[in-house]
Short mmCIF file of C-alpha atoms and ligand atoms in Angstrom, two decimals:
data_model
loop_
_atom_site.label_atom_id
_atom_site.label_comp_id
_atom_site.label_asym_id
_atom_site.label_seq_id
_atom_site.Cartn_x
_atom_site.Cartn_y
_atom_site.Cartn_z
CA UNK A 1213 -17.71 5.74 38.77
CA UNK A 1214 -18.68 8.73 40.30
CA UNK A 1215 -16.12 10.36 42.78
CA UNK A 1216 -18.89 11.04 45.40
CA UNK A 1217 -20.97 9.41 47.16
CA UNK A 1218 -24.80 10.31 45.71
CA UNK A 1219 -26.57 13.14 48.38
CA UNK A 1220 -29.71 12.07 49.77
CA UNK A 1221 -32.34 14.45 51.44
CA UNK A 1222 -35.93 13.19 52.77
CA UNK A 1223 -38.68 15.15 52.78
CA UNK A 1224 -41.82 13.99 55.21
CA UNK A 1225 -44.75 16.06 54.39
CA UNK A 1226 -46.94 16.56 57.95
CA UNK A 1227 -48.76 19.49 57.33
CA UNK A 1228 -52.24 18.33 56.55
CA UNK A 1229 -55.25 19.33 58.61
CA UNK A 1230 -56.42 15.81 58.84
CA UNK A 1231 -59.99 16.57 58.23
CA UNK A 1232 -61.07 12.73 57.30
CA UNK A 1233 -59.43 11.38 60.98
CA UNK A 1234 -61.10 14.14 62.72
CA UNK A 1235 -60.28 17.90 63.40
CA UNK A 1236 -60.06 19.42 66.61
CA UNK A 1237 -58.03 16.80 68.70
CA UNK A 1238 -54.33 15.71 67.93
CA UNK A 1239 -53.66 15.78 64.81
CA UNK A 1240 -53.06 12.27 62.65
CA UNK A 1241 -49.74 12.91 62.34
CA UNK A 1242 -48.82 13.32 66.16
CA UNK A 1243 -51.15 10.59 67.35
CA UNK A 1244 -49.34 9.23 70.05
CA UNK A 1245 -48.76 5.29 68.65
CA UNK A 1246 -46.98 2.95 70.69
CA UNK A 1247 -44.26 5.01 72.30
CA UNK A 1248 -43.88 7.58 69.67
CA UNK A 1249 -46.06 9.79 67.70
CA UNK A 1250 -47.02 8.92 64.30
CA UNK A 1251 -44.27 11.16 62.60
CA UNK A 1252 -41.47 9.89 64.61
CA UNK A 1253 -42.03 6.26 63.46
CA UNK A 1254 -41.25 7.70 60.09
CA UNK A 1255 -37.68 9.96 61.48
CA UNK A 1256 -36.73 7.11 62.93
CA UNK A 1257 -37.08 4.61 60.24
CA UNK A 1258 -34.95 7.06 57.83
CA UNK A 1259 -31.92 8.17 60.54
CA UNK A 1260 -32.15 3.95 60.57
CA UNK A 1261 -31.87 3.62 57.00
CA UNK A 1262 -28.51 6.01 57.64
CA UNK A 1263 -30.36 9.18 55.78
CA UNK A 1264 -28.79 12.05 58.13
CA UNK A 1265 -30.74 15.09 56.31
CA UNK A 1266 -34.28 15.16 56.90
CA UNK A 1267 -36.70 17.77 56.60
CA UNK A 1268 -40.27 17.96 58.19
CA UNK A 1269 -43.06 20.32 56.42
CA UNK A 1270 -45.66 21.31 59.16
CA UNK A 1271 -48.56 23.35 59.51
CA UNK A 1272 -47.04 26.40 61.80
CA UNK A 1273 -50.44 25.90 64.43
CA UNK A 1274 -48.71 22.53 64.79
CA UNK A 1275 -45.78 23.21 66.23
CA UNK A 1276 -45.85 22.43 69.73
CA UNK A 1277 -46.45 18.74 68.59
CA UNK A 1278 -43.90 18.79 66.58
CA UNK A 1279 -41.04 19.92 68.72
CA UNK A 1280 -42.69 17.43 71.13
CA UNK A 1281 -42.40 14.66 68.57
CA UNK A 1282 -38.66 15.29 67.57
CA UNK A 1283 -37.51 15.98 71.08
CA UNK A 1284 -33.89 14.95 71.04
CA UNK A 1285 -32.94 15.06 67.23
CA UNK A 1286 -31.03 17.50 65.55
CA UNK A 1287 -33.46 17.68 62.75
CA UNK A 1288 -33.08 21.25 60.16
CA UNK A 1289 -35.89 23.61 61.73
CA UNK A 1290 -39.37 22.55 60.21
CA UNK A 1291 -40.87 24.29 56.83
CA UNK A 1292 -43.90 25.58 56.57
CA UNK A 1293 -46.13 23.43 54.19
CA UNK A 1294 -49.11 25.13 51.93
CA UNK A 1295 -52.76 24.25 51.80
CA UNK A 1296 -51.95 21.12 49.65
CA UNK A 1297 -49.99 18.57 49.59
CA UNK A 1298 -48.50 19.14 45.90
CA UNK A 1299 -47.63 23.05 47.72
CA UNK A 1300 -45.96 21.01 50.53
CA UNK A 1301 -43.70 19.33 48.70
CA UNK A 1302 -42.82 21.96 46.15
CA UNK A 1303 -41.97 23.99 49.94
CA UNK A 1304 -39.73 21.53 50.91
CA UNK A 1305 -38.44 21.25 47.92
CA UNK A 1306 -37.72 25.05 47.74
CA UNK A 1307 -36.16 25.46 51.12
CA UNK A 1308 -33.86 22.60 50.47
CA UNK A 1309 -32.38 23.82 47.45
CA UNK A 1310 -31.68 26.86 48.96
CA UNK A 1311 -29.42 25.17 51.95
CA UNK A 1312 -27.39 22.48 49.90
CA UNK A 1313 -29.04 21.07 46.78
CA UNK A 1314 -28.85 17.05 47.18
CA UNK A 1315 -28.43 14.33 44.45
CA UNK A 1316 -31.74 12.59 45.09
CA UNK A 1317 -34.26 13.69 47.25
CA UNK A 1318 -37.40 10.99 49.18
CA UNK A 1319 -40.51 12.37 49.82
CA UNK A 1320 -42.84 10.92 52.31
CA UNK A 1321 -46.18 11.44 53.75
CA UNK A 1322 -45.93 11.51 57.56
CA UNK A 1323 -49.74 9.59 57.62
CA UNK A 1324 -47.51 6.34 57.00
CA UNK A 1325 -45.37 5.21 59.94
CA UNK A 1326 -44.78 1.84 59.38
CA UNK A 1327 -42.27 2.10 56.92
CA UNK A 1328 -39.45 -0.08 56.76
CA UNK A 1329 -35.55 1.06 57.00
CA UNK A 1330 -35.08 -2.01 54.82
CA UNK A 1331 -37.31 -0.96 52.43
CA UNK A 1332 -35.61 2.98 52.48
CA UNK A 1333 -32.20 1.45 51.68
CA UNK A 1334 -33.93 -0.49 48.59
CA UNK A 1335 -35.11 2.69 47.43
CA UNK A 1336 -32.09 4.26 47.67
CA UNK A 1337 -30.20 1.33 45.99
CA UNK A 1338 -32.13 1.35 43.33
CA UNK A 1339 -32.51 5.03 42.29
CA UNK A 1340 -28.78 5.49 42.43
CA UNK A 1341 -28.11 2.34 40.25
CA UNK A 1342 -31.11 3.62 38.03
CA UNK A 1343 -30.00 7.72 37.91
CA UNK A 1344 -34.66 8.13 37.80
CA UNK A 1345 -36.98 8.18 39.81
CA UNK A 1346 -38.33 4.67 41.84
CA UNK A 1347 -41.52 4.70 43.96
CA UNK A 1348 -42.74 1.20 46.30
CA UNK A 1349 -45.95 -0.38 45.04
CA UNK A 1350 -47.61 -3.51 45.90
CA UNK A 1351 -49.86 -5.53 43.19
CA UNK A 1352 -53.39 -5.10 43.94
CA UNK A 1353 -54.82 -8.75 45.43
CA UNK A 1354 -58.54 -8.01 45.78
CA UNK A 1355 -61.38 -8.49 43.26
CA UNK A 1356 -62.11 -4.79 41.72
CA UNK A 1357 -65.41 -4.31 40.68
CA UNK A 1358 -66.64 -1.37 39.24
CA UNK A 1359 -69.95 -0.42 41.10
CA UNK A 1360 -71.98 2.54 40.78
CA UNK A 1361 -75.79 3.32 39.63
CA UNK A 1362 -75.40 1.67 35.52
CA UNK A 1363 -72.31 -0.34 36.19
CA UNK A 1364 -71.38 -3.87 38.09
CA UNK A 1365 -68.33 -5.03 36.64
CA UNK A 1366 -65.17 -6.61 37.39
CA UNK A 1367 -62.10 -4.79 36.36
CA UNK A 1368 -58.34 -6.39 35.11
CA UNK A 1369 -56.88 -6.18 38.27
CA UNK A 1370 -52.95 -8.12 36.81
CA UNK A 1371 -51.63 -4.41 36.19
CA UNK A 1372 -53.12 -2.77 39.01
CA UNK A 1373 -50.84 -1.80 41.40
CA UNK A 1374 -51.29 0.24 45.06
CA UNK A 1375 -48.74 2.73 45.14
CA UNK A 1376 -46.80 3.95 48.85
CA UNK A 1377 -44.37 6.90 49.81
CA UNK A 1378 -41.36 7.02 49.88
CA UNK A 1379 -40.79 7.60 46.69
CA UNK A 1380 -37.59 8.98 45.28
CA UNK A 1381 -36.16 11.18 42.69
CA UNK A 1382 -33.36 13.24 41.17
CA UNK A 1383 -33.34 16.24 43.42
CA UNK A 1384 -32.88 18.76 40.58
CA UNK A 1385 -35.68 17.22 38.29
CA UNK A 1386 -38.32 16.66 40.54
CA UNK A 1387 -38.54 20.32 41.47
CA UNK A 1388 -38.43 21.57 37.76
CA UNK A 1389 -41.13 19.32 37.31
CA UNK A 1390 -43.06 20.78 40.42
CA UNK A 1391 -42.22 24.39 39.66
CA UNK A 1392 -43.28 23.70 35.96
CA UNK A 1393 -47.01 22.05 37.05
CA UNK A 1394 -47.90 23.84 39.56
CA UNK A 1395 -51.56 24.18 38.94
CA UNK A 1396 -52.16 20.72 37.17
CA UNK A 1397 -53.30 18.97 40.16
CA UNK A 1398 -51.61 15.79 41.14
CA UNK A 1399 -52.06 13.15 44.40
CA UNK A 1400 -48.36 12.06 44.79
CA UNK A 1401 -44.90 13.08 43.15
CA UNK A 1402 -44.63 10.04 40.33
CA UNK A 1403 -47.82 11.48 39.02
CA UNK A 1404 -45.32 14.61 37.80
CA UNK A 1405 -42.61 12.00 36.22
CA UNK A 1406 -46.06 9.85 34.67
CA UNK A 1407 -47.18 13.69 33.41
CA UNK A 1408 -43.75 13.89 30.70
CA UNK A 1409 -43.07 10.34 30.12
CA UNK A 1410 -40.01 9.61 32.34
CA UNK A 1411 -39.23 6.58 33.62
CA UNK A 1412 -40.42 5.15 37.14
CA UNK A 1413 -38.75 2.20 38.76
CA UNK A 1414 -41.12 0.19 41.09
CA UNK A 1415 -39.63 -1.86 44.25
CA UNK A 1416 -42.20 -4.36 46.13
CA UNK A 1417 -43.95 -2.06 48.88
CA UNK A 1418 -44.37 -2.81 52.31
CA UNK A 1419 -47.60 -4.31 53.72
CA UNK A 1420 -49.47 -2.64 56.40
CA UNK A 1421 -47.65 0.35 55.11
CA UNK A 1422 -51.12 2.09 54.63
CA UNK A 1423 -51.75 5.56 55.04
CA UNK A 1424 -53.67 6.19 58.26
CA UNK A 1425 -56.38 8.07 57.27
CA UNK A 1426 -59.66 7.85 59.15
CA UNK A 1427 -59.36 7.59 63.10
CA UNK A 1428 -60.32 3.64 62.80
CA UNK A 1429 -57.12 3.28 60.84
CA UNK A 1430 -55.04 4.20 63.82
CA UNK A 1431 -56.07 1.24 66.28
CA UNK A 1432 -55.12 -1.18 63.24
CA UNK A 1433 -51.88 0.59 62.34
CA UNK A 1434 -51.02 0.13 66.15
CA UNK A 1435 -51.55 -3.55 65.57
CA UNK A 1436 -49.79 -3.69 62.38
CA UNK A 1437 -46.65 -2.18 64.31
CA UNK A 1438 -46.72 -4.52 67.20
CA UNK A 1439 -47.13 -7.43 65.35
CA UNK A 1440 -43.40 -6.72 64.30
CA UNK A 1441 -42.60 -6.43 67.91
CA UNK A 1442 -42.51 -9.96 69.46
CA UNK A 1443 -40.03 -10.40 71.85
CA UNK A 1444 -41.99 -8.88 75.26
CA UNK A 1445 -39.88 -8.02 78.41
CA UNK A 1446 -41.09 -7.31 81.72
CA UNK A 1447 -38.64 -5.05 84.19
CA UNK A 1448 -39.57 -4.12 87.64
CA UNK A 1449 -38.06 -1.01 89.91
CA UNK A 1450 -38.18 -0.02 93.72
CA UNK A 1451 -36.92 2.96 94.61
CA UNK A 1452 -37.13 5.35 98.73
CA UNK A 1453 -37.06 8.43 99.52
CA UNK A 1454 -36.46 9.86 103.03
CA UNK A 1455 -38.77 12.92 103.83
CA UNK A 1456 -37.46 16.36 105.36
CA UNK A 1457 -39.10 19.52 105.95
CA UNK A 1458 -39.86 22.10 103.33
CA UNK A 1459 -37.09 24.67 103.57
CA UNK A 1460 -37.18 28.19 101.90
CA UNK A 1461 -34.56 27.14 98.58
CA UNK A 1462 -37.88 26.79 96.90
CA UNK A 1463 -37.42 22.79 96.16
CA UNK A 1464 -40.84 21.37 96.20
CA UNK A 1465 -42.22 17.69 96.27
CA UNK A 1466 -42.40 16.38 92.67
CA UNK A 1467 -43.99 12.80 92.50
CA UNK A 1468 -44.56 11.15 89.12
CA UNK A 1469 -43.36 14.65 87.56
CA UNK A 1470 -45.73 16.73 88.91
CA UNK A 1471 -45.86 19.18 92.01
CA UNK A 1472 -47.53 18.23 95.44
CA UNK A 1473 -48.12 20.88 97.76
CA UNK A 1474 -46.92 19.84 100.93
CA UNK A 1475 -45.11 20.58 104.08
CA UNK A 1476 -42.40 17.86 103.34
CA UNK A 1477 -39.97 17.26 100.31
CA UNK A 1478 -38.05 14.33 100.04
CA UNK A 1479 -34.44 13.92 99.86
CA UNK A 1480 -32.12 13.11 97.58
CA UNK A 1481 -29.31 14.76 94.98
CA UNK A 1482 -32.36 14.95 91.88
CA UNK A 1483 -35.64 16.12 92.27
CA UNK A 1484 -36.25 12.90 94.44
CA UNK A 1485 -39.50 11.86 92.78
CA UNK A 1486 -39.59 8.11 93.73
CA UNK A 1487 -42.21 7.16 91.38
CA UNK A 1488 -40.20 8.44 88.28
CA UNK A 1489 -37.38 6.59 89.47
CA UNK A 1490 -38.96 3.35 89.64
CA UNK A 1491 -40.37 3.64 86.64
CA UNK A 1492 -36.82 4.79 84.88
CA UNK A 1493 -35.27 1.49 86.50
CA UNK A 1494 -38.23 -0.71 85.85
CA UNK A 1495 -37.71 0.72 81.96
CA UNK A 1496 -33.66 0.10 81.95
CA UNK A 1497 -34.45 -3.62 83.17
CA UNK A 1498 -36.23 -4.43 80.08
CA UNK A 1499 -33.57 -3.96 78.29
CA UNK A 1500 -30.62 -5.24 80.53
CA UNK A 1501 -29.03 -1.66 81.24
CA UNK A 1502 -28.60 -1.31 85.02
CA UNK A 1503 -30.42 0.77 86.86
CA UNK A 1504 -30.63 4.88 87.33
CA UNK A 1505 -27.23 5.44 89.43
CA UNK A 1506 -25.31 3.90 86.87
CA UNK A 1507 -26.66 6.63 84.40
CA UNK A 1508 -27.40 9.34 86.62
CA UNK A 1509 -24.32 9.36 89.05
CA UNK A 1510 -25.59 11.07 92.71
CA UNK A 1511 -22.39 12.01 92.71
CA UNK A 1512 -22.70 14.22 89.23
CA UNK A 1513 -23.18 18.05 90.05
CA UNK A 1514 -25.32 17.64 86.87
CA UNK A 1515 -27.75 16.14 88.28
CA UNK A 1516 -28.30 18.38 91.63
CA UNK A 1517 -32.17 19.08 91.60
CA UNK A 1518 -32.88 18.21 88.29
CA UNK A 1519 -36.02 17.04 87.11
CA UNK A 1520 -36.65 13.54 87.48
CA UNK A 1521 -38.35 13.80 83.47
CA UNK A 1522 -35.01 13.76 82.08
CA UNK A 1523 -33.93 10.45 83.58
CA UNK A 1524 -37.40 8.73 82.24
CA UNK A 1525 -36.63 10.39 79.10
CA UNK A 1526 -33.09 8.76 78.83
CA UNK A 1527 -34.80 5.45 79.49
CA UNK A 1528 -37.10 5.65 76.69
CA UNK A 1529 -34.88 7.05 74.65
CA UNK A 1530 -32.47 3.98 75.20
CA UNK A 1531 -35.46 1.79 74.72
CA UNK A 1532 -36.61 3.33 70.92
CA UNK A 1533 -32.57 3.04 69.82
CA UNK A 1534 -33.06 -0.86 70.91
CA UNK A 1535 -35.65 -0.84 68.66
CA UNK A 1536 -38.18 -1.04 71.47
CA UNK A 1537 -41.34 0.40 72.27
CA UNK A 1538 -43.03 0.87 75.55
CA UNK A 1539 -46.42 -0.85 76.16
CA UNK A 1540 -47.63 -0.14 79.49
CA UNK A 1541 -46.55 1.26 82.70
CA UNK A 1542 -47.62 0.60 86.11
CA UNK A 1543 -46.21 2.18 89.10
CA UNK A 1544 -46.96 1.78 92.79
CA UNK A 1545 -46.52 4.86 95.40
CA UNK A 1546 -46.60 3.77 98.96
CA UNK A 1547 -46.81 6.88 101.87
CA UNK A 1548 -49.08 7.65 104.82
CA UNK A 1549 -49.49 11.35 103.10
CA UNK A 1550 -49.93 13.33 100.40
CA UNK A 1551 -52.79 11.27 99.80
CA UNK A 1552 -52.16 10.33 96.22
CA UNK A 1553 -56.26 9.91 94.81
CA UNK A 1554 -56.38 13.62 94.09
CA UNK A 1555 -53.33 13.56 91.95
CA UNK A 1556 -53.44 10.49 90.08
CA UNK A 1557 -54.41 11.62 86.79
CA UNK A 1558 -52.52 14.45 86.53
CA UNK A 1559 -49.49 12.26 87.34
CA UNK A 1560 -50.78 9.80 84.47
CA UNK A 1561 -50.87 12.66 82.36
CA UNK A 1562 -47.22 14.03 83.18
CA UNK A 1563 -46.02 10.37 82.48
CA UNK A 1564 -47.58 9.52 79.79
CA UNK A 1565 -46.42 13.24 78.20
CA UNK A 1566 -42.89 12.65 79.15
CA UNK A 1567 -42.88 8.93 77.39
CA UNK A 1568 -44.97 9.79 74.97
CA UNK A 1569 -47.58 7.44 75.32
CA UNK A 1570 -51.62 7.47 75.59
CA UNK A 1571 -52.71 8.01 78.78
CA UNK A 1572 -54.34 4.51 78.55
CA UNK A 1573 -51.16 3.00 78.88
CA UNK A 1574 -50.25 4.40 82.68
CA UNK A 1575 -51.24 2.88 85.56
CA UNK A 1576 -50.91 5.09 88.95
CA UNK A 1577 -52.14 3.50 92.36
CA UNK A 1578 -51.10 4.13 95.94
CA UNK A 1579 -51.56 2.55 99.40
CA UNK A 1580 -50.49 3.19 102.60
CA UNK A 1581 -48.64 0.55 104.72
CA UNK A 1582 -51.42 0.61 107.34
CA UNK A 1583 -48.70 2.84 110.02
CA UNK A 1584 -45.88 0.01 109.59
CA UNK A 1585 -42.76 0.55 108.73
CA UNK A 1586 -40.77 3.53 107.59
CA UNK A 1587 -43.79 4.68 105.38
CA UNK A 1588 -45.84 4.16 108.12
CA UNK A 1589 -44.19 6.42 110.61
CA UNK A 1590 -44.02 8.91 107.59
CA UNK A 1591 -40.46 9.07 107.71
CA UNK A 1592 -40.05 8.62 103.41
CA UNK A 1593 -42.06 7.62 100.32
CA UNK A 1594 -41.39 4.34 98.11
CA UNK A 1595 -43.00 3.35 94.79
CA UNK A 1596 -42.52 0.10 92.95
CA UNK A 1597 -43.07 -0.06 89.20
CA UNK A 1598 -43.91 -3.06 86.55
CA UNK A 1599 -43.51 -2.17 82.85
CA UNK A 1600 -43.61 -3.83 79.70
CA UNK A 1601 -41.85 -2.73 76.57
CA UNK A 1602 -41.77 -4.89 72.95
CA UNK A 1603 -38.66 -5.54 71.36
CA UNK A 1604 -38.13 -6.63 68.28
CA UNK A 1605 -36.78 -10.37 68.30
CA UNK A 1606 -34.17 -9.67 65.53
CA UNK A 1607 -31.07 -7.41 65.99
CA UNK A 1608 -32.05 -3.97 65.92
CA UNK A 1609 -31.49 -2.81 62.47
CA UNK A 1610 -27.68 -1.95 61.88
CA UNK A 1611 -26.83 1.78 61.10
CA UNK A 1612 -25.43 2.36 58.04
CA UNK A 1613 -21.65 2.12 58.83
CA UNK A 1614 -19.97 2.10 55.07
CA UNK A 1615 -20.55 4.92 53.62
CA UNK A 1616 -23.45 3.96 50.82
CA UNK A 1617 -24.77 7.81 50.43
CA UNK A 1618 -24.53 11.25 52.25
CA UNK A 1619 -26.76 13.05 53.59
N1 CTP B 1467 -50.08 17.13 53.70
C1 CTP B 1467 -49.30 18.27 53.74
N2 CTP B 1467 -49.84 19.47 53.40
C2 CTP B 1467 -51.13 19.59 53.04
C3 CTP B 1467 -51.94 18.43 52.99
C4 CTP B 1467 -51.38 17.19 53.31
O1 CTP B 1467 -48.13 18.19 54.07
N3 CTP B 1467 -51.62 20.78 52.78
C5 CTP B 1467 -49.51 15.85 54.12
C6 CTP B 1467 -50.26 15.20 55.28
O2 CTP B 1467 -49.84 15.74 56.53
C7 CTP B 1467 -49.98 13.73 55.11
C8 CTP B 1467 -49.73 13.59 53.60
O3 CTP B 1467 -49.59 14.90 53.08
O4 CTP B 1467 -48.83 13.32 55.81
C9 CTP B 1467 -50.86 12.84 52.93
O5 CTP B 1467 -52.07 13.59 53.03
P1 CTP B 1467 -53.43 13.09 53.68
O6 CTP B 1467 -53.29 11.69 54.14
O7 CTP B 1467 -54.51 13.46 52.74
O8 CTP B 1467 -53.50 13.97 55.03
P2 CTP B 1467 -54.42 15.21 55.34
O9 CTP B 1467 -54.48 16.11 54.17
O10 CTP B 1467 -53.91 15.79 56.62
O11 CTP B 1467 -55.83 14.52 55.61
P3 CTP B 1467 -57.25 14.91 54.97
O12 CTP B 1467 -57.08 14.82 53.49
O13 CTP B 1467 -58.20 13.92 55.54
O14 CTP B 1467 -57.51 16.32 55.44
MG1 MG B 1468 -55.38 15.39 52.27
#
């Protein structure tokens, strides 16, 4: 028995141009997709499978999405891939063996969020009970038929298997094995195991675990995702600000994240932007977690003037470690003046930047109260806010709490 438990690195390989999907916008892999960009859904399933040590190889023009994407994680600074994705991996590869070299190593294209923490751990299981290499593959279900201009025939398919990342390896042997083939071109890492005869494990793949690849493929990976995502809450928030003139300390009036110019600002200890804060407790209702004050204390120096982003941020945050994802947000801002109209998108934008979401997905309206009430006589703002976020209807999965590998 070995006196250690076995060291496990990831690799997630993100540095591809993306040319099939379409250059010039996002790229693929920070497609916003449900809640999260397309490369988080792949962090998150491996800090959920309990692997702690996980590298990212980027393209270096891509790294304002990145830092976006892993906002809040400790995560090793990213590498810097090459123009393939065999000189990717052998990158990673390199700059981890110079840190701390690991036991086994995963490697993973970022193109495939819907990975499974359940099917990590299996992985893992099985390449530490095996000491080789194991890669997930699903058996091949459609009729193949050869077509092209002399040939029509159908192919064997009972052998024929579609093969998936993650797929896992002694550390120390798969980069030998990349150093050594450099220049023999290969499409995934198994292909350099295949190349000198050593043994591959398979494990059953996960379905819908398909690379996304063309921009169609992103509208069905979003489906394949929520399908797993059944139980749907609703959560509602209300929040009022009173208004007072703008003084010379440079505070401004921030609604829905973004600056107004105006000659009020609203009170409060934050920022005072009433439309974030409905939103924020509108978010912590879906999942049964009290409402801003309870997180945010008014009473917490901490909090004097800061930025209303950070309190949304916490919400979503606590909604993704539920296992959640947000689906749509719709918020409400009621005043006499600023008119709103002029500033709606950009405070779409701002929202759906700080949750991470497409700008499809954020609803801003506003109305006046016709001159009644507080609104009315201009004395504050309100908003009210309806969201709706997708749990999973099982437990979220547990973290690894016995120690079954380091990382
Ligand atoms: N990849 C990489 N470095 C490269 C090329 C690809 O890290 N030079 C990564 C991609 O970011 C992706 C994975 O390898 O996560 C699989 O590659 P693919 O799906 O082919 O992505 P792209 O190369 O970006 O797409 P395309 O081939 O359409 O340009
Ligand atoms: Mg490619």
């Amino acid at each position: 028995m070995d006196d250690h438990p076995a060291t496990i690195a990831a690799i997630i390989v993100a540095a591809g141009s993306g040319a099939r999907f379409g250059e010039g916008g996002t790229p693929k892999q920070y497609q916003p997709l449900l809640g999260k960009s397309v490369l988080r859904w792949s962090i998150d399933a491996f800090l959920a499978a309990g692997i702690r040590n996980i590298h990212v190889v980027i393209n270096p023009e891509h790294l304002p999405y990145f830092e976006q994407s892993v906002a809040g994680l400790k995560l090793p600074p990213p590498i810097i891939g090459g123009d393939t994705r065999q000189q990717s991996v052998l990158r990673g590869l390199e700059t981890i063996s110079h840190i701390a070299k690991p036991d086994y190593v995963l490697i993973h294209d970022a193109a495939r969020p819907a990975i499974t923490p359940d099917m990590i751990e299996r992985i893992c299981h099985d390449m530490i009970a095996a000491k080789a290499a194991v890669i997930p593959a699903l058996p091949v279900v459609d009729t193949l038929r050869r077509i092209d201009a002399d040939t029509f025939k159908t192919e064997r398919r009972d052998s024929l298997f579609a093969v998936q990342t993650p797929q896992a390896f002694p550390f120390a042997k798969l980069l030998d094995l990349h150093r050594a083939h450099k220049n023999d071109k290969v499409t995934d890492d198994a292909a350099l195991f295949e190349m000198v005869g050593l043994k591959i494990h398979t494990i059953d793949g996960v379905r819908g675990n398909f690379k996304i690849t063309h921009a169609q493929d992103l509208a069905e990976m979003e489906a394949t995702l929520s399908s797993r995502y059944a139980d749907i809450r609703t959560g509602q928030g209300y929040d009022v600000h009173k208004f007072m003139p703008r003084g010379d300390d440079g505070r401004c009036l921030m609604v829905g994240g973004i600056e107004i110019a105006h000659d009020k600002i609203l009170e409060g200890h934050s920022d005072a932007d009433v439309a974030l804060h409905a939103i924020t407790d509108a978010l912590l209702a879906t999942i049964c977690d009290g409402d801003i004050g309870m997180h945010f204390s008014p009473k917490d120096a901490r909090w004097k003037n800061a930025d209303s982003a950070k309190f949304l941020d916490h919400a979503a945050s606590l909604i993704r470690n539920a296992g959640g994802i947000i689906n749509h947000i719709d918020v409400t801002i009621i005043c006499e003046e600023p008119k709103i109209g002029p500033h709606r998108d950009a405070i779409r934008a701002r929202i759906a930047e700080i949750l991470c979401l497409p700008f499809t997905r954020v609803s801003v309206k506003a109305t006046t109260t016709e001159g009644l009430g507080f609104t009315g006589r201009r004395e504050g703002m309100a908003a009210q806010s309806i969201v709706t976020v997708r749990l999973p209807f099982q437990q979220p999965h547990a973290l690894a709490k016995d120690i079954k590998w380091a990382s």
